[in-house]
PDB file of C-alpha atoms in Angstrom:
ATOM      1  CA  GLY A   6     -34.357 -19.776 -27.547  1.00 66.00           C
ATOM      2  CA  ALA A   7     -33.705 -22.362 -30.298  1.00 85.00           C
ATOM      3  CA  VAL A   8     -29.935 -22.490 -30.050  1.00 92.00           C
ATOM      4  CA  VAL A   9     -27.924 -25.155 -31.830  1.00 95.00           C
ATOM      5  CA  SER A  10     -24.311 -25.840 -30.955  1.00 96.00           C
ATOM      6  CA  GLN A  11     -21.656 -27.762 -32.842  1.00 97.00           C
ATOM      7  CA  HIS A  12     -18.428 -29.231 -31.600  1.00 97.00           C
ATOM      8  CA  PRO A  13     -15.664 -28.923 -32.547  1.00 97.00           C
ATOM      9  CA  SER A  14     -15.732 -25.621 -34.404  1.00 96.00           C
ATOM     10  CA  ARG A  15     -12.539 -26.447 -36.219  1.00 97.00           C
ATOM     11  CA  VAL A  16     -10.573 -29.651 -36.694  1.00 97.00           C
ATOM     12  CA  ILE A  17      -7.417 -30.543 -38.559  1.00 97.00           C
ATOM     13  CA  CYS A  18      -6.650 -34.194 -39.040  1.00 96.00           C
ATOM     14  CA  LYS A  19      -4.396 -36.502 -40.994  1.00 96.00           C
ATOM     15  CA  SER A  20      -5.633 -38.390 -44.000  1.00 97.00           C
ATOM     16  CA  GLY A  21      -7.108 -41.754 -43.038  1.00 97.00           C
ATOM     17  CA  THR A  22      -8.352 -40.774 -39.603  1.00 97.00           C
ATOM     18  CA  SER A  23     -11.992 -40.472 -38.533  1.00 97.00           C
ATOM     19  CA  VAL A  24     -13.549 -37.308 -37.214  1.00 97.00           C
ATOM     20  CA  LYS A  25     -16.734 -37.012 -35.149  1.00 97.00           C
ATOM     21  CA  ILE A  26     -18.795 -33.827 -35.175  1.00 98.00           C
ATOM     22  CA  GLU A  27     -21.532 -33.235 -32.617  1.00 97.00           C
ATOM     23  CA  CYS A  28     -24.668 -31.199 -33.131  1.00 96.00           C
ATOM     24  CA  ARG A  29     -26.784 -30.322 -30.100  1.00 95.00           C
ATOM     25  CA  SER A  30     -30.058 -28.499 -29.682  1.00 93.00           C
ATOM     26  CA  LEU A  31     -29.541 -26.670 -26.408  1.00 93.00           C
ATOM     27  CA  ASP A  32     -32.994 -25.500 -25.403  1.00 88.00           C
ATOM     28  CA  PHE A  33     -35.423 -27.518 -27.476  1.00 88.00           C
ATOM     29  CA  GLN A  34     -36.058 -31.031 -28.670  1.00 88.00           C
ATOM     30  CA  ALA A  35     -35.311 -31.900 -32.262  1.00 86.00           C
ATOM     31  CA  THR A  36     -36.786 -35.035 -33.753  1.00 83.00           C
ATOM     32  CA  THR A  37     -35.144 -34.131 -37.025  1.00 89.00           C
ATOM     33  CA  MET A  38     -31.728 -32.689 -37.673  1.00 93.00           C
ATOM     34  CA  PHE A  39     -30.041 -32.030 -40.987  1.00 95.00           C
ATOM     35  CA  TRP A  40     -26.417 -32.189 -42.020  1.00 97.00           C
ATOM     36  CA  TYR A  41     -25.097 -29.911 -44.744  1.00 97.00           C
ATOM     37  CA  ARG A  42     -21.792 -29.409 -46.435  1.00 97.00           C
ATOM     38  CA  GLN A  43     -20.650 -26.051 -47.762  1.00 95.00           C
ATOM     39  CA  PHE A  44     -17.627 -25.341 -49.931  1.00 91.00           C
ATOM     40  CA  PRO A  45     -16.146 -21.808 -49.973  1.00 88.00           C
ATOM     41  CA  LYS A  46     -18.478 -19.273 -51.555  1.00 87.00           C
ATOM     42  CA  GLN A  47     -20.958 -21.966 -52.491  1.00 92.00           C
ATOM     43  CA  SER A  48     -24.383 -22.994 -51.350  1.00 95.00           C
ATOM     44  CA  LEU A  49     -25.339 -25.487 -48.679  1.00 95.00           C
ATOM     45  CA  MET A  50     -25.657 -29.023 -49.936  1.00 95.00           C
ATOM     46  CA  LEU A  51     -27.894 -31.297 -47.898  1.00 95.00           C
ATOM     47  CA  MET A  52     -26.058 -34.507 -47.062  1.00 96.00           C
ATOM     48  CA  ALA A  53     -28.574 -36.323 -44.906  1.00 95.00           C
ATOM     49  CA  THR A  54     -31.590 -36.062 -42.665  1.00 93.00           C
ATOM     50  CA  SER A  55     -31.024 -37.382 -39.172  1.00 90.00           C
ATOM     51  CA  ASN A  56     -34.055 -38.868 -37.447  1.00 86.00           C
ATOM     52  CA  GLU A  57     -34.058 -39.562 -33.721  1.00 85.00           C
ATOM     53  CA  GLY A  58     -34.253 -43.275 -33.041  1.00 83.00           C
ATOM     54  CA  SER A  59     -34.045 -44.398 -36.657  1.00 86.00           C
ATOM     55  CA  LYS A  60     -31.645 -44.553 -39.571  1.00 89.00           C
ATOM     56  CA  ALA A  61     -30.604 -41.391 -41.328  1.00 92.00           C
ATOM     57  CA  THR A  62     -31.848 -40.639 -44.814  1.00 93.00           C
ATOM     58  CA  TYR A  63     -28.991 -39.839 -47.158  1.00 95.00           C
ATOM     59  CA  GLU A  64     -29.151 -37.685 -50.257  1.00 94.00           C
ATOM     60  CA  GLN A  65     -28.176 -39.115 -53.598  1.00 93.00           C
ATOM     61  CA  GLY A  66     -24.444 -39.341 -54.036  1.00 93.00           C
ATOM     62  CA  VAL A  67     -23.611 -39.221 -50.317  1.00 95.00           C
ATOM     63  CA  GLU A  68     -21.883 -42.371 -49.078  1.00 94.00           C
ATOM     64  CA  LYS A  69     -23.602 -43.609 -45.940  1.00 93.00           C
ATOM     65  CA  ASP A  70     -20.618 -45.743 -44.944  1.00 95.00           C
ATOM     66  CA  LYS A  71     -18.308 -42.761 -45.130  1.00 96.00           C
ATOM     67  CA  PHE A  72     -20.536 -40.251 -43.370  1.00 97.00           C
ATOM     68  CA  LEU A  73     -21.989 -42.071 -40.381  1.00 96.00           C
ATOM     69  CA  ILE A  74     -24.877 -40.367 -38.652  1.00 94.00           C
ATOM     70  CA  ASN A  75     -26.239 -41.212 -35.240  1.00 91.00           C
ATOM     71  CA  HIS A  76     -29.212 -39.444 -33.656  1.00 89.00           C
ATOM     72  CA  ALA A  77     -29.434 -41.164 -30.304  1.00 82.00           C
ATOM     73  CA  SER A  78     -31.417 -38.541 -28.415  1.00 89.00           C
ATOM     74  CA  LEU A  79     -33.774 -35.655 -29.069  1.00 89.00           C
ATOM     75  CA  THR A  80     -30.958 -33.164 -28.542  1.00 92.00           C
ATOM     76  CA  LEU A  81     -27.917 -34.779 -30.117  1.00 94.00           C
ATOM     77  CA  SER A  82     -26.911 -35.896 -33.581  1.00 94.00           C
ATOM     78  CA  THR A  83     -23.384 -36.863 -34.564  1.00 96.00           C
ATOM     79  CA  LEU A  84     -21.689 -37.029 -37.946  1.00 97.00           C
ATOM     80  CA  THR A  85     -18.567 -39.156 -38.255  1.00 97.00           C
ATOM     81  CA  VAL A  86     -16.400 -38.704 -41.304  1.00 97.00           C
ATOM     82  CA  THR A  87     -14.634 -42.040 -41.601  1.00 97.00           C
ATOM     83  CA  SER A  88     -11.212 -42.435 -43.184  1.00 96.00           C
ATOM     84  CA  ALA A  89     -11.108 -38.760 -44.075  1.00 96.00           C
ATOM     85  CA  HIS A  90      -9.256 -37.604 -47.171  1.00 96.00           C
ATOM     86  CA  PRO A  91      -8.276 -34.101 -48.338  1.00 96.00           C
ATOM     87  CA  GLU A  92     -11.329 -33.917 -50.599  1.00 95.00           C
ATOM     88  CA  ASP A  93     -13.509 -34.208 -47.472  1.00 96.00           C
ATOM     89  CA  SER A  94     -12.172 -30.860 -46.271  1.00 96.00           C
ATOM     90  CA  SER A  95     -15.171 -28.575 -46.036  1.00 95.00           C
ATOM     91  CA  PHE A  96     -17.488 -26.631 -43.755  1.00 96.00           C
ATOM     92  CA  TYR A  97     -20.036 -28.973 -42.174  1.00 97.00           C
ATOM     93  CA  ILE A  98     -23.170 -27.398 -40.739  1.00 97.00           C
ATOM     94  CA  CYS A  99     -26.046 -29.003 -38.920  1.00 96.00           C
ATOM     95  CA  SER A 100     -29.515 -27.646 -38.432  1.00 95.00           C
ATOM     96  CA  ALA A 101     -32.459 -28.642 -36.312  1.00 92.00           C
ATOM     97  CA  GLU A 102     -36.166 -28.234 -36.585  1.00 85.00           C
ATOM     98  CA  VAL A 103     -38.229 -27.681 -33.445  1.00 75.00           C
ATOM     99  CA  SER A 104     -40.172 -30.913 -32.937  1.00 63.00           C
ATOM    100  CA  ASP A 105     -43.584 -29.520 -32.160  1.00 63.00           C
ATOM    101  CA  ARG A 106     -43.621 -26.895 -34.886  1.00 60.00           C
ATOM    102  CA  GLY A 107     -43.649 -29.136 -37.913  1.00 58.00           C
ATOM    103  CA  LYS A 108     -42.269 -27.794 -41.170  1.00 61.00           C
ATOM    104  CA  GLY A 109     -40.777 -24.482 -40.286  1.00 73.00           C
ATOM    105  CA  GLU A 110     -37.574 -22.652 -39.819  1.00 82.00           C
ATOM    106  CA  GLN A 111     -34.375 -24.507 -39.293  1.00 87.00           C
ATOM    107  CA  PHE A 112     -31.925 -23.380 -36.656  1.00 92.00           C
ATOM    108  CA  PHE A 113     -28.336 -23.747 -37.720  1.00 94.00           C
ATOM    109  CA  GLY A 114     -25.287 -24.578 -35.697  1.00 95.00           C
ATOM    110  CA  PRO A 115     -22.154 -22.450 -36.079  1.00 95.00           C
ATOM    111  CA  GLY A 116     -20.521 -25.053 -38.304  1.00 96.00           C
ATOM    112  CA  THR A 117     -17.379 -27.163 -38.161  1.00 97.00           C
ATOM    113  CA  ARG A 118     -14.480 -26.466 -40.467  1.00 96.00           C
ATOM    114  CA  LEU A 119     -12.713 -29.711 -41.304  1.00 97.00           C
ATOM    115  CA  THR A 120      -9.256 -29.689 -42.838  1.00 97.00           C
ATOM    116  CA  VAL A 121      -7.752 -33.023 -43.838  1.00 97.00           C
ATOM    117  CA  LEU A 122      -4.023 -32.966 -44.469  1.00 96.00           C
TER     118      LEU A 122
ATOM    119  CA  GLY B   7     -33.724 -33.675 -58.808  1.00 77.00           C
ATOM    120  CA  GLN B   8     -34.995 -30.356 -57.606  1.00 82.00           C
ATOM    121  CA  GLN B   9     -32.845 -27.355 -58.451  1.00 91.00           C
ATOM    122  CA  VAL B  10     -33.094 -23.878 -57.008  1.00 96.00           C
ATOM    123  CA  MET B  11     -31.267 -21.088 -58.777  1.00 97.00           C
ATOM    124  CA  GLN B  12     -30.733 -17.523 -57.665  1.00 98.00           C
ATOM    125  CA  ILE B  13     -29.757 -14.436 -59.611  1.00 97.00           C
ATOM    126  CA  PRO B  14     -27.679 -12.448 -59.481  1.00 98.00           C
ATOM    127  CA  GLN B  15     -24.788 -14.444 -58.084  1.00 97.00           C
ATOM    128  CA  TYR B  16     -23.196 -11.277 -56.732  1.00 97.00           C
ATOM    129  CA  GLN B  17     -24.216  -7.649 -56.409  1.00 98.00           C
ATOM    130  CA  HIS B  18     -22.286  -4.642 -55.216  1.00 98.00           C
ATOM    131  CA  VAL B  19     -24.323  -1.566 -54.282  1.00 98.00           C
ATOM    132  CA  GLN B  20     -23.711   1.727 -52.594  1.00 98.00           C
ATOM    133  CA  GLU B  21     -25.371   2.302 -49.269  1.00 98.00           C
ATOM    134  CA  GLY B  22     -28.864   3.635 -49.793  1.00 98.00           C
ATOM    135  CA  GLU B  23     -29.471   1.816 -53.064  1.00 98.00           C
ATOM    136  CA  ASP B  24     -32.070  -0.904 -53.370  1.00 98.00           C
ATOM    137  CA  PHE B  25     -31.282  -4.579 -53.908  1.00 98.00           C
ATOM    138  CA  THR B  26     -33.266  -7.529 -55.212  1.00 98.00           C
ATOM    139  CA  THR B  27     -32.438 -11.212 -55.458  1.00 98.00           C
ATOM    140  CA  TYR B  28     -34.558 -13.671 -57.416  1.00 98.00           C
ATOM    141  CA  CYS B  29     -35.071 -17.326 -56.675  1.00 98.00           C
ATOM    142  CA  ASN B  30     -36.355 -19.898 -59.170  1.00 98.00           C
ATOM    143  CA  SER B  31     -37.184 -23.533 -58.524  1.00 97.00           C
ATOM    144  CA  SER B  32     -37.390 -26.264 -61.135  1.00 95.00           C
ATOM    145  CA  THR B  33     -40.380 -27.739 -59.282  1.00 94.00           C
ATOM    146  CA  THR B  34     -43.402 -26.448 -57.401  1.00 95.00           C
ATOM    147  CA  LEU B  35     -42.664 -25.745 -53.744  1.00 94.00           C
ATOM    148  CA  SER B  36     -44.758 -26.207 -50.634  1.00 92.00           C
ATOM    149  CA  ASN B  37     -42.937 -23.354 -48.946  1.00 93.00           C
ATOM    150  CA  ILE B  38     -39.972 -21.067 -49.439  1.00 95.00           C
ATOM    151  CA  GLN B  39     -37.656 -19.869 -46.726  1.00 94.00           C
ATOM    152  CA  TRP B  40     -35.005 -17.167 -46.808  1.00 97.00           C
ATOM    153  CA  TYR B  41     -31.758 -17.199 -44.877  1.00 96.00           C
ATOM    154  CA  LYS B  42     -28.889 -14.738 -44.474  1.00 97.00           C
ATOM    155  CA  GLN B  43     -25.316 -15.867 -43.960  1.00 96.00           C
ATOM    156  CA  ARG B  44     -22.731 -13.327 -42.911  1.00 95.00           C
ATOM    157  CA  PRO B  45     -19.099 -13.917 -43.959  1.00 91.00           C
ATOM    158  CA  GLY B  46     -17.661 -16.626 -41.717  1.00 89.00           C
ATOM    159  CA  GLY B  47     -21.030 -17.268 -40.123  1.00 92.00           C
ATOM    160  CA  HIS B  48     -23.889 -19.690 -40.393  1.00 92.00           C
ATOM    161  CA  PRO B  49     -27.292 -19.232 -42.055  1.00 94.00           C
ATOM    162  CA  VAL B  50     -29.851 -17.332 -40.026  1.00 93.00           C
ATOM    163  CA  PHE B  51     -33.546 -17.715 -40.737  1.00 92.00           C
ATOM    164  CA  LEU B  52     -35.302 -14.625 -42.059  1.00 95.00           C
ATOM    165  CA  ILE B  53     -38.771 -15.710 -43.101  1.00 94.00           C
ATOM    166  CA  GLN B  54     -41.012 -18.452 -44.456  1.00 93.00           C
ATOM    167  CA  LEU B  55     -43.643 -18.040 -47.160  1.00 94.00           C
ATOM    168  CA  VAL B  56     -46.314 -20.668 -47.699  1.00 93.00           C
ATOM    169  CA  LYS B  57     -49.180 -19.236 -49.716  1.00 95.00           C
ATOM    170  CA  SER B  58     -49.274 -18.599 -53.439  1.00 96.00           C
ATOM    171  CA  GLY B  59     -48.712 -14.886 -54.140  1.00 97.00           C
ATOM    172  CA  GLU B  60     -47.835 -14.176 -50.519  1.00 96.00           C
ATOM    173  CA  VAL B  61     -45.980 -10.975 -49.689  1.00 98.00           C
ATOM    174  CA  LYS B  62     -44.374 -10.334 -46.329  1.00 97.00           C
ATOM    175  CA  LYS B  63     -42.424  -7.357 -45.061  1.00 97.00           C
ATOM    176  CA  GLN B  64     -39.809  -7.026 -42.362  1.00 96.00           C
ATOM    177  CA  LYS B  65     -38.785  -3.385 -42.017  1.00 97.00           C
ATOM    178  CA  ARG B  66     -36.745  -2.706 -45.185  1.00 98.00           C
ATOM    179  CA  LEU B  67     -37.055  -6.289 -46.484  1.00 98.00           C
ATOM    180  CA  THR B  68     -39.923  -7.419 -48.708  1.00 98.00           C
ATOM    181  CA  PHE B  69     -40.394 -11.085 -49.556  1.00 98.00           C
ATOM    182  CA  GLN B  70     -42.648 -12.426 -52.274  1.00 98.00           C
ATOM    183  CA  PHE B  71     -43.771 -15.932 -53.248  1.00 98.00           C
ATOM    184  CA  GLY B  72     -44.866 -16.397 -56.828  1.00 97.00           C
ATOM    185  CA  GLU B  73     -48.364 -17.387 -57.879  1.00 96.00           C
ATOM    186  CA  ALA B  74     -47.133 -20.711 -59.239  1.00 96.00           C
ATOM    187  CA  LYS B  75     -45.076 -21.330 -56.075  1.00 96.00           C
ATOM    188  CA  LYS B  76     -41.947 -21.825 -58.140  1.00 96.00           C
ATOM    189  CA  ASN B  77     -40.251 -18.499 -57.640  1.00 97.00           C
ATOM    190  CA  SER B  78     -39.622 -15.943 -54.964  1.00 98.00           C
ATOM    191  CA  SER B  79     -37.862 -12.659 -54.461  1.00 98.00           C
ATOM    192  CA  LEU B  80     -36.272 -10.646 -51.695  1.00 98.00           C
ATOM    193  CA  HIS B  81     -36.087  -6.901 -52.020  1.00 98.00           C
ATOM    194  CA  ILE B  82     -34.117  -4.657 -49.691  1.00 98.00           C
ATOM    195  CA  THR B  83     -34.917  -0.955 -49.706  1.00 98.00           C
ATOM    196  CA  ALA B  84     -32.160   1.544 -48.958  1.00 98.00           C
ATOM    197  CA  THR B  85     -29.414  -0.924 -48.190  1.00 98.00           C
ATOM    198  CA  GLN B  86     -27.116  -0.483 -45.225  1.00 98.00           C
ATOM    199  CA  THR B  87     -23.647  -1.881 -44.590  1.00 97.00           C
ATOM    200  CA  THR B  88     -25.205  -4.268 -42.076  1.00 96.00           C
ATOM    201  CA  ASP B  89     -27.030  -5.940 -44.969  1.00 97.00           C
ATOM    202  CA  VAL B  90     -23.754  -7.391 -46.255  1.00 97.00           C
ATOM    203  CA  GLY B  91     -23.836 -11.164 -46.586  1.00 97.00           C
ATOM    204  CA  THR B  92     -25.120 -13.980 -48.741  1.00 97.00           C
ATOM    205  CA  TYR B  93     -28.846 -14.427 -49.079  1.00 98.00           C
ATOM    206  CA  PHE B  94     -30.150 -17.911 -49.705  1.00 98.00           C
ATOM    207  CA  CYS B  95     -33.620 -19.006 -50.569  1.00 98.00           C
ATOM    208  CA  ALA B  96     -34.487 -22.564 -49.602  1.00 96.00           C
ATOM    209  CA  GLY B  97     -37.398 -24.495 -51.007  1.00 94.00           C
ATOM    210  CA  GLY B  98     -39.438 -27.163 -49.331  1.00 91.00           C
ATOM    211  CA  ALA B  99     -41.393 -29.686 -51.370  1.00 84.00           C
ATOM    212  CA  GLY B 100     -44.206 -32.004 -50.388  1.00 73.00           C
ATOM    213  CA  THR B 101     -44.611 -33.051 -46.786  1.00 69.00           C
ATOM    214  CA  ALA B 102     -40.945 -33.547 -46.025  1.00 69.00           C
ATOM    215  CA  SER B 103     -39.120 -31.014 -43.897  1.00 80.00           C
ATOM    216  CA  LYS B 104     -35.917 -31.006 -45.888  1.00 88.00           C
ATOM    217  CA  LEU B 105     -34.919 -27.919 -47.820  1.00 92.00           C
ATOM    218  CA  THR B 106     -33.107 -27.418 -51.085  1.00 94.00           C
ATOM    219  CA  PHE B 107     -30.975 -24.328 -50.834  1.00 96.00           C
ATOM    220  CA  GLY B 108     -30.610 -21.914 -53.707  1.00 97.00           C
ATOM    221  CA  THR B 109     -27.267 -20.955 -55.149  1.00 96.00           C
ATOM    222  CA  GLY B 110     -27.204 -17.754 -53.117  1.00 97.00           C
ATOM    223  CA  THR B 111     -26.687 -14.069 -53.855  1.00 98.00           C
ATOM    224  CA  ARG B 112     -23.750 -12.335 -52.250  1.00 97.00           C
ATOM    225  CA  LEU B 113     -24.435  -8.701 -51.427  1.00 98.00           C
ATOM    226  CA  GLN B 114     -21.693  -6.183 -50.889  1.00 98.00           C
ATOM    227  CA  VAL B 115     -22.601  -2.703 -49.664  1.00 97.00           C
ATOM    228  CA  THR B 116     -20.133   0.147 -49.607  1.00 95.00           C
ATOM    229  CA  LEU B 117     -20.402   3.699 -48.326  1.00 91.00           C
TER     230      LEU B 117
END
């Protein structure tokens, strides 16, 4: 149980285009999902906390207008990178917390590797 | 803001040797979690520690949470090649669920 999927797994796009990444909890409900960014051989940096039915909470330094987050249901959160530029190229990973367990382990999706040309 | 540092950054051991990674937070934590990320993969949850001074074991892995709840360690006894990967600690603070990930320790194990 507790499987999280991400789609797409890999995307290459031209500079200036927008890219949407989906994060789904397949067999559980997730009131809260998290979006991270990871550069090669570096740690995970939390970008934002996605809350079902309300606005996302962004970490300091993360532009909310550039990284749009929508958490419309208890099993789906989306991250849209708007007007992507080469510096946005990175590994984006989402995670979800099981709703009825409170503060506990996070289940991570397989990640999406974004390359902006 | 909260910072979580890990040392060493990288360690290369021979199979059978022990390995330890240390995690230090700039602030007091409500809980500490440990994750393992294999090359090309995503983080996989290993364990969560909540109580001051807590020690938990999983087969060859021993996890410890410091008395002040600001540091933690992961010790692997008799490493195997399957232990290869990057080990991250992640600290939770207050009542929020969000985690601050440590800088990670990359473990390489050779025969």
